[in-house]
Short mmCIF file of C-alpha atoms and ligand atoms in Angstrom, two decimals:
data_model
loop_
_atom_site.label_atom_id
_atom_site.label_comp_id
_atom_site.label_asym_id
_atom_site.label_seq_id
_atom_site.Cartn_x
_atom_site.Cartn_y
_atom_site.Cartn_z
CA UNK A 291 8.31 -3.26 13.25
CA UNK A 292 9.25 -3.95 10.16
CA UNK A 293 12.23 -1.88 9.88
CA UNK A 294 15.09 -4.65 10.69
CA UNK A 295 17.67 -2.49 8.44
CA UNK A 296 20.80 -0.61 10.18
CA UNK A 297 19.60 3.09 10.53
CA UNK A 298 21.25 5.61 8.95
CA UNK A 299 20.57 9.13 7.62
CA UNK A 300 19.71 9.26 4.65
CA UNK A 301 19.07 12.24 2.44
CA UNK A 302 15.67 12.71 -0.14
CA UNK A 303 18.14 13.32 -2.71
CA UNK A 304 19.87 10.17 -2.03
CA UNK A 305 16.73 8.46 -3.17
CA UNK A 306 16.41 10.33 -6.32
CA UNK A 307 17.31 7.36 -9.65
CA UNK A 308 18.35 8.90 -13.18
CA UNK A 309 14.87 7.89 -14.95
CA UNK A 310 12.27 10.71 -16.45
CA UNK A 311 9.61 10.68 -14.56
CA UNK A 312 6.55 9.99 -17.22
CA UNK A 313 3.23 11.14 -14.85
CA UNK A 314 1.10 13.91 -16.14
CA UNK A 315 1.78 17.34 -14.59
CA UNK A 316 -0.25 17.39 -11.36
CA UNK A 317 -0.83 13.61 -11.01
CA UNK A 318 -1.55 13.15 -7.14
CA UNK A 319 1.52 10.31 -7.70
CA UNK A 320 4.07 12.63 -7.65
CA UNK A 321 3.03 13.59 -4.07
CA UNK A 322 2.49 10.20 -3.19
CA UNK A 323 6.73 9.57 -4.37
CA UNK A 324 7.32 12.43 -2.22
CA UNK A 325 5.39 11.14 0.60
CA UNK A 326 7.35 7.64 0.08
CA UNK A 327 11.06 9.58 -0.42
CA UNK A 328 10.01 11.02 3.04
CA UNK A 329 8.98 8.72 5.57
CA UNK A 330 12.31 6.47 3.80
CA UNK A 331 14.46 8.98 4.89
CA UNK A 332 12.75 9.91 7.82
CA UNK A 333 12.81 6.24 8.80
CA UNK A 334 16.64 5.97 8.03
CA UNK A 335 16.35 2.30 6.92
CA UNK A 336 19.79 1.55 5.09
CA UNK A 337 18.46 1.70 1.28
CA UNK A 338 19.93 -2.03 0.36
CA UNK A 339 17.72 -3.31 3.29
CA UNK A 340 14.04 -1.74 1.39
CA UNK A 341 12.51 -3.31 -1.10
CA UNK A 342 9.52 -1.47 -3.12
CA UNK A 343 7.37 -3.82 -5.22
CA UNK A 344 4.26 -3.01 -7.64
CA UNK A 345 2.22 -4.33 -9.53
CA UNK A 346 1.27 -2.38 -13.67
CA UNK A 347 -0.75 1.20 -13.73
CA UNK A 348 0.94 4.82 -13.52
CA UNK A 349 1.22 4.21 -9.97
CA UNK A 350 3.58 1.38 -10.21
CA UNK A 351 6.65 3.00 -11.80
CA UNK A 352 7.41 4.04 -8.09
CA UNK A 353 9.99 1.22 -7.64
CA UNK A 354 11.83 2.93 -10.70
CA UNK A 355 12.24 6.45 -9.09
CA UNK A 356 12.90 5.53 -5.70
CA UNK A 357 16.46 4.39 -5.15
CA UNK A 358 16.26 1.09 -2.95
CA UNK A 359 16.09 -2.33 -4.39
CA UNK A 360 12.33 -2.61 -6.27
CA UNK A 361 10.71 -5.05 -8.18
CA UNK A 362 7.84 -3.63 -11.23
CA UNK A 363 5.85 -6.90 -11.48
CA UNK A 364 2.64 -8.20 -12.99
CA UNK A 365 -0.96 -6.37 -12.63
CA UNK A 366 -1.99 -7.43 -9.40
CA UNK A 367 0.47 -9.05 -8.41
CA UNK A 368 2.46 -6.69 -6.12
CA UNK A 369 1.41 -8.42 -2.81
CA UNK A 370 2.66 -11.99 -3.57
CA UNK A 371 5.67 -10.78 -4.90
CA UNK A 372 6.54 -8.72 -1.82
CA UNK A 373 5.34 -11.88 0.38
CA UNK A 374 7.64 -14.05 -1.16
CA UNK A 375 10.33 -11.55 -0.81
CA UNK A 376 9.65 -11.15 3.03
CA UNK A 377 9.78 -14.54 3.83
CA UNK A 378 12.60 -15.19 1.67
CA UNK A 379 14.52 -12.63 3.76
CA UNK A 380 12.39 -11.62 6.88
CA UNK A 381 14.92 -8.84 7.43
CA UNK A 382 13.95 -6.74 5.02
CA UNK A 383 11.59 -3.85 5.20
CA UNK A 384 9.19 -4.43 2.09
CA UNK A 385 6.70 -1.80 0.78
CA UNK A 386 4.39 -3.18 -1.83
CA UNK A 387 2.66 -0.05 -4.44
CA UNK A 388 0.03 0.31 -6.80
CA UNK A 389 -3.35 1.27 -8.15
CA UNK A 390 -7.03 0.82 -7.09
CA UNK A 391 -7.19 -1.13 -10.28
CA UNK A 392 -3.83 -3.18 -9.99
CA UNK A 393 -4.83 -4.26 -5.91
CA UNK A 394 -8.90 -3.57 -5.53
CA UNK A 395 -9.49 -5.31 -8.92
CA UNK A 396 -7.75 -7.94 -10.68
CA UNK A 397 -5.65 -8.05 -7.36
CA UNK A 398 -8.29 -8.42 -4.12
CA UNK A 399 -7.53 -12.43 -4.06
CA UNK A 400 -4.37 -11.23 -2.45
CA UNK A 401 -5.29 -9.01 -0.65
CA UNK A 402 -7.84 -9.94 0.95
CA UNK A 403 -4.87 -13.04 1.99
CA UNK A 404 -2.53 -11.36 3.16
CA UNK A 405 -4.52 -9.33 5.29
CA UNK A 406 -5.49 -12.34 7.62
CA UNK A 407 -1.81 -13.57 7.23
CA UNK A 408 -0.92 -10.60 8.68
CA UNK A 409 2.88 -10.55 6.72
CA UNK A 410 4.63 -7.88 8.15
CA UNK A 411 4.48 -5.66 4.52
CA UNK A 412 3.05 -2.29 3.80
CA UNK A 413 0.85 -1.31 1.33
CA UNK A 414 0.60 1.80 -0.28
CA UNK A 415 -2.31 1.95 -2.69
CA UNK A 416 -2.39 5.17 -4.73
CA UNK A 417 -6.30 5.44 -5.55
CA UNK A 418 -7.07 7.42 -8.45
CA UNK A 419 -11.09 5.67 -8.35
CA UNK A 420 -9.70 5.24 -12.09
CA UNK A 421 -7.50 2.90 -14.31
CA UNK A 422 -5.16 5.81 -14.86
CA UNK A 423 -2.45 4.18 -17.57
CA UNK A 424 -4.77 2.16 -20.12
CA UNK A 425 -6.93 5.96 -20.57
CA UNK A 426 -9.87 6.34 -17.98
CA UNK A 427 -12.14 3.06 -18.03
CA UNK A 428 -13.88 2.39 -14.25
CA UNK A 429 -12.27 0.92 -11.50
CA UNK A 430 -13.41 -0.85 -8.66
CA UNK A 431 -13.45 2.18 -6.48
CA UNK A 432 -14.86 4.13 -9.11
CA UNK A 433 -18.38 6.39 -7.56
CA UNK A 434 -21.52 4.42 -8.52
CA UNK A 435 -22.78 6.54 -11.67
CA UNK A 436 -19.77 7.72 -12.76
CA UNK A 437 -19.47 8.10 -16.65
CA UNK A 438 -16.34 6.41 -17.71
CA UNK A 439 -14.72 4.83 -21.29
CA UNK A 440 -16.07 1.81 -20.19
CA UNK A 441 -19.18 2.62 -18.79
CA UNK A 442 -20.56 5.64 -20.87
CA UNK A 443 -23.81 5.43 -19.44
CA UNK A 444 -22.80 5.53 -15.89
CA UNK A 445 -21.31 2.59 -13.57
CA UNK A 446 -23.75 0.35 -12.08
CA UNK A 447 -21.83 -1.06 -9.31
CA UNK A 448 -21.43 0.33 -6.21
CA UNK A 449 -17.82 0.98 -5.29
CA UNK A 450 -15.25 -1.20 -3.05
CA UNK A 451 -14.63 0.14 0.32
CA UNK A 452 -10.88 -0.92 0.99
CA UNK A 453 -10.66 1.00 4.79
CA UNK A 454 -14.18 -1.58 5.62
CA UNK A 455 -12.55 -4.83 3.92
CA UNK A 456 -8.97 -3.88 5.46
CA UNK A 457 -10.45 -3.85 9.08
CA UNK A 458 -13.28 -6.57 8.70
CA UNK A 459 -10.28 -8.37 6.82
CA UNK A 460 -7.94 -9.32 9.45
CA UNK A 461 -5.53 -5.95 8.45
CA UNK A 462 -3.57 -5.08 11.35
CA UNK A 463 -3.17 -1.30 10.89
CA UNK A 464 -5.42 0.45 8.43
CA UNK A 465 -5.03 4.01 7.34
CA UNK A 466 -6.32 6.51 4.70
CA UNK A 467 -4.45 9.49 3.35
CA UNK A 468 -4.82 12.48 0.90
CA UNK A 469 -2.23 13.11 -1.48
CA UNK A 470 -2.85 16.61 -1.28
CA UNK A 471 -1.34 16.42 2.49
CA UNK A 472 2.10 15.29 1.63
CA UNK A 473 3.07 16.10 5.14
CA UNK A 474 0.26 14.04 6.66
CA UNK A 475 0.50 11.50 4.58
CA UNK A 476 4.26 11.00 4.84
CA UNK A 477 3.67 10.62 9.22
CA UNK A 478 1.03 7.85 8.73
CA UNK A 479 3.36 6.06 6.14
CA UNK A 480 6.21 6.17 8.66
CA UNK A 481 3.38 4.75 11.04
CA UNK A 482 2.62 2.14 8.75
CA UNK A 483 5.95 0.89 8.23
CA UNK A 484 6.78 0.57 11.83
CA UNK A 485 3.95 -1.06 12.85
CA UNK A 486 4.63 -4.68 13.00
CA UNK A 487 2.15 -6.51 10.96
CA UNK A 488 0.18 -6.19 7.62
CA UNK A 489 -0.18 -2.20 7.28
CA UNK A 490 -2.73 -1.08 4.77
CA UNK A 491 -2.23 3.13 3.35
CA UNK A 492 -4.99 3.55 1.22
CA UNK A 493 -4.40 7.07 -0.70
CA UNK A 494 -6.74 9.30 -2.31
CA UNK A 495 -5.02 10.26 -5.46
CA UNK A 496 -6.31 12.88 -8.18
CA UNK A 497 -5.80 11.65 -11.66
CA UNK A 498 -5.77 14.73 -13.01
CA UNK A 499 -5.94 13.75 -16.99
CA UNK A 500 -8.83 10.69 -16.67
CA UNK A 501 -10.98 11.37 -13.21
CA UNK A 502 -12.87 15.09 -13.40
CA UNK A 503 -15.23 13.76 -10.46
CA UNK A 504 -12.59 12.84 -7.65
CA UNK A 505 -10.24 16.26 -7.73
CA UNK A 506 -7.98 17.93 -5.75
CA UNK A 507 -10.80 20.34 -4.96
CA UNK A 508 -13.15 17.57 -4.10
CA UNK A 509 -10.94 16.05 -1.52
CA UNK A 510 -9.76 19.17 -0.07
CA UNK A 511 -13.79 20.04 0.71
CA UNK A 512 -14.40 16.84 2.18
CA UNK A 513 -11.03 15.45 4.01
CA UNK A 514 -10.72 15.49 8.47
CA UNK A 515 -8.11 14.22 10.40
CA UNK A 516 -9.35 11.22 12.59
CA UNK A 517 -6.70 12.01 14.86
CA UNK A 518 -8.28 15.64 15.37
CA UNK A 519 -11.73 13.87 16.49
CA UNK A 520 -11.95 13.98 19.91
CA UNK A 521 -12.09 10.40 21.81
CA UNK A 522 -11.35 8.35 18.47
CA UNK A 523 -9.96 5.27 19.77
CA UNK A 524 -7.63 3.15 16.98
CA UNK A 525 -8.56 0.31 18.35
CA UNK A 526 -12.18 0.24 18.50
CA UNK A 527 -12.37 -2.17 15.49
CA UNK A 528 -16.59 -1.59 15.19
CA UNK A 529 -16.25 2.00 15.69
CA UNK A 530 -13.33 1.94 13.00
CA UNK A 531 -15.81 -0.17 11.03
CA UNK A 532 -18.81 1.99 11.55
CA UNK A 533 -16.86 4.95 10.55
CA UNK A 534 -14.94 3.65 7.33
CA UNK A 535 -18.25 2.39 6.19
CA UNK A 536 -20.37 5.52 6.67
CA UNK A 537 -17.79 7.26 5.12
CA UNK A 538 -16.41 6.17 2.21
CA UNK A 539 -14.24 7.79 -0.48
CA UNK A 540 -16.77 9.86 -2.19
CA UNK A 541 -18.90 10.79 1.00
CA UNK A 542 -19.37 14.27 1.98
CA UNK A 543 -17.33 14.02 4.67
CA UNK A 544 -13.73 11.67 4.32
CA UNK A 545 -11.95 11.07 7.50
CA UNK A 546 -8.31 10.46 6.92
CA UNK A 547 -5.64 8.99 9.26
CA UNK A 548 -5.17 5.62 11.08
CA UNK A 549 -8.33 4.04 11.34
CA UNK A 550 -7.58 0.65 13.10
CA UNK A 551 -4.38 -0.37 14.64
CA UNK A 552 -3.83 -3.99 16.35
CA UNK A 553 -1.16 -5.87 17.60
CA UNK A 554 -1.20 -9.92 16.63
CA UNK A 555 2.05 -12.34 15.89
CA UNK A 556 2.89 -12.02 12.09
CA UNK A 557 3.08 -14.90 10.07
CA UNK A 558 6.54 -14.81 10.34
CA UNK A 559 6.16 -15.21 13.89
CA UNK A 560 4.58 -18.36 13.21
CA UNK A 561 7.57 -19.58 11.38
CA UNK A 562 10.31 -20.38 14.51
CA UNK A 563 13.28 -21.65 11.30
CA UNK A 564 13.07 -17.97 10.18
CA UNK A 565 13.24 -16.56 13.65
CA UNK A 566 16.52 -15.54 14.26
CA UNK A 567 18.10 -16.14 10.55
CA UNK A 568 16.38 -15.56 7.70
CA UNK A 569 15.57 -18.16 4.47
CA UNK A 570 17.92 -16.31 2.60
CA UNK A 571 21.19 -16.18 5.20
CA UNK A 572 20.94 -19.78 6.03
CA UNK A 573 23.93 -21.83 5.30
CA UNK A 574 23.45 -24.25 2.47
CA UNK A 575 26.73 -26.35 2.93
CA UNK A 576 25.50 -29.22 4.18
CA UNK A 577 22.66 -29.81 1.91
CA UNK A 578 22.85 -32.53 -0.67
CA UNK A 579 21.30 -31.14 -3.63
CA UNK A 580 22.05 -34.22 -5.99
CA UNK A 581 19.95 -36.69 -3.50
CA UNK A 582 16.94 -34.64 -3.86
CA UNK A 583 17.31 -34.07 -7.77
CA UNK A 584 17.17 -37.89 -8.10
CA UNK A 585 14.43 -37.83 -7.17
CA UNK A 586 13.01 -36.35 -9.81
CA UNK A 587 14.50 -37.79 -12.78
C1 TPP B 637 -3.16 -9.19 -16.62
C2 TPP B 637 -3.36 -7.79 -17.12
N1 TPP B 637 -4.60 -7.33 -17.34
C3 TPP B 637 -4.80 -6.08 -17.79
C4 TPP B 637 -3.71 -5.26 -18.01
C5 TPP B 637 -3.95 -3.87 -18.54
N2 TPP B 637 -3.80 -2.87 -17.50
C6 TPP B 637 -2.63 -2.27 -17.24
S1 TPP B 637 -2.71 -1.14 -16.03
C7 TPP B 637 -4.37 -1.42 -15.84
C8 TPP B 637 -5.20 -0.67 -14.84
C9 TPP B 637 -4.48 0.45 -14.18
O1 TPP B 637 -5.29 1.04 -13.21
P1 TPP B 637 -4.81 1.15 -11.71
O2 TPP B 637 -4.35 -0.16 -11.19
O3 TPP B 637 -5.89 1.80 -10.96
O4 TPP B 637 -3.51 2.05 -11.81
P2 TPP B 637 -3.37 3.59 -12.25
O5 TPP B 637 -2.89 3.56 -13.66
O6 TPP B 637 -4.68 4.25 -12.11
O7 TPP B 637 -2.34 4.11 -11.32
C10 TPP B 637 -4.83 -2.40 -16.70
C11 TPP B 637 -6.22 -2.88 -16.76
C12 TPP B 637 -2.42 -5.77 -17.77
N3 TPP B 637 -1.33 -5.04 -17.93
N4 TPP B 637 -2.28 -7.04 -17.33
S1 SF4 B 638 -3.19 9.28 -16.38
FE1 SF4 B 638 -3.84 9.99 -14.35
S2 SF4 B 638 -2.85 8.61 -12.88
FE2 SF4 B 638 -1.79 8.40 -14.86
S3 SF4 B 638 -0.06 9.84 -14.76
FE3 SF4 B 638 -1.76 10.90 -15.76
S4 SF4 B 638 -2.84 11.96 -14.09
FE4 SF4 B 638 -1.53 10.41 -13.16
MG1 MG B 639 -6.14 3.80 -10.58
#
């Protein structure tokens, strides 16, 4: 599990930061925060021990309201960031953030990466099916038709499917939320930060000012609770398949929860130096700096 942290209780208000939250009133990221503020708290993870990484969109100003240490990077880049902060310090619990855009688009190299390296991170994307902060153009997840800035008479390309990527991907535990079930939401993301491995929480998010299609209403009509099906097994990886490929985000029917869950060694595992001390705590004393700068001059 990834939460290696002293537990403590910790309050939602102690995760509350001074800035002015910018989103639009009603953006589905301010129930995504919520969601986030939650499971931290509920988890009990010390704050200086969580890191929160994103990548550039409206969803990644999360690391600025959430009071643990957070990093607002480059577009798409949220997932190496966070990698190179978990093995740097394999201690740490490390939530990477962001858009459909941000880690569907310009940022799939990565993911689709990290998934088979299986870093123990988790990976809250908030999809909007929309690039929300540069004004409404389409986004990867965007439905096949839909009029957009960018594609005024309709998109042409049929939308990614992250749940069918995640699982065909080498993703360890792969999940879909609503963000109109904060509740819900906020007991898978506790899920996905415990589980031990690469932990994908793909979240339907209205963006209420640039996306009329995808709305709360839309989602509410269409959303069930995998866990509610009778004789859904989490680790049926070609039943998880079957389903997260019949039923994508804009199907008539949306099934939300945990999807696939597996258990396989980290990458971290695989690294026996970082074991029981991480990179970052390991004494430097004896190392000669100097001999290994010469060679370089
Ligand atoms: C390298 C680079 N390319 C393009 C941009 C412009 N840009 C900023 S955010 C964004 C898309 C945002 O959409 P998404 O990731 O879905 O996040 P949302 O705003 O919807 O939360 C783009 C294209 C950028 N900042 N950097
Ligand atoms: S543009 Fe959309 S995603 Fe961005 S803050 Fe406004 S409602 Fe939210
Ligand atoms: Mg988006």
């Amino acid at each position: 599990m990834k939460m290696n942290g002293e537990m403590m209780a910790i309050k939602i208000t102690d995760l509350n930061t001074p800035e002015t939250i910018t989103w639009c009133p009603g953006c589905g990221d301010m129930a995504i925060l919520m969601g986030v503020k939650g499971a931290i708290a509920e988890l009990g993870v010390e704050q200086k021990d969580i890191v929160i990484v994103s990548g550039i969109g409206c969803s990644s100003y999360v690391p600025q309201y959430v009071k643990t240490y957070g990093v607002h990077s480059l577009h798409g880049r949220s997932l190496p960031v966070a990698s190179g902060i978990k093995l740097a310090n394999n201690k740490l619990t490390v939530i990477a953030e962001g858009g459909d855009g941000d880690g569907y688009g310009i940022g799939m190299g990565h993911f689709i990466h990290i998934m088979r390296r299986n870093i123990d991170l988790t990976y809250i994307v908030h999809n909007n099916a929309i690039y929300g902060l540069t004004k409404g153009q389409t986004s990867p997840t965007s439905k096949k038709g839909m009029v957009t800035k960018s594609t005024p008479a309709g998109s042409l390309e049929e939308p990614v499917n992250p749940e069918a990527l995640a699982i065909l991907g080498g993703a360890t535990f792969v999940a879909r939320v609503y963000a109109g079930d904060v509740v819900h939401m906020k007991k898978i993301m506790v899920e996905a930060v415990k589980h031990k491995g690469f932990a994908l929480v793909d979240v339907l998010q209205p963006c209420v000012t640039y996306n009329s299609f995808n709305t709360y209403q839309f989602w509410q009509q269409r959303v069930y609770k995998l866990e509610d099906e009778k004789g859904y097994d989490v680790k049926n990886k070609w039943k998880a398949l079957e389903r997260a490929s019949e039923q994508g985000m804009h199907a008539d029917r949306i099934p939300i929860g945990i999807f696939y869950k597996e258990e396989r060694p980290t990458y971290e595992d695989g690294v026996p130096e970082i074991r029981d001390v991480p990179c970052a705590k390991q004494p430097i004393d004896g190392i000669q700096i100097g001999k290994i700068l010469e060679r370089y001059k």
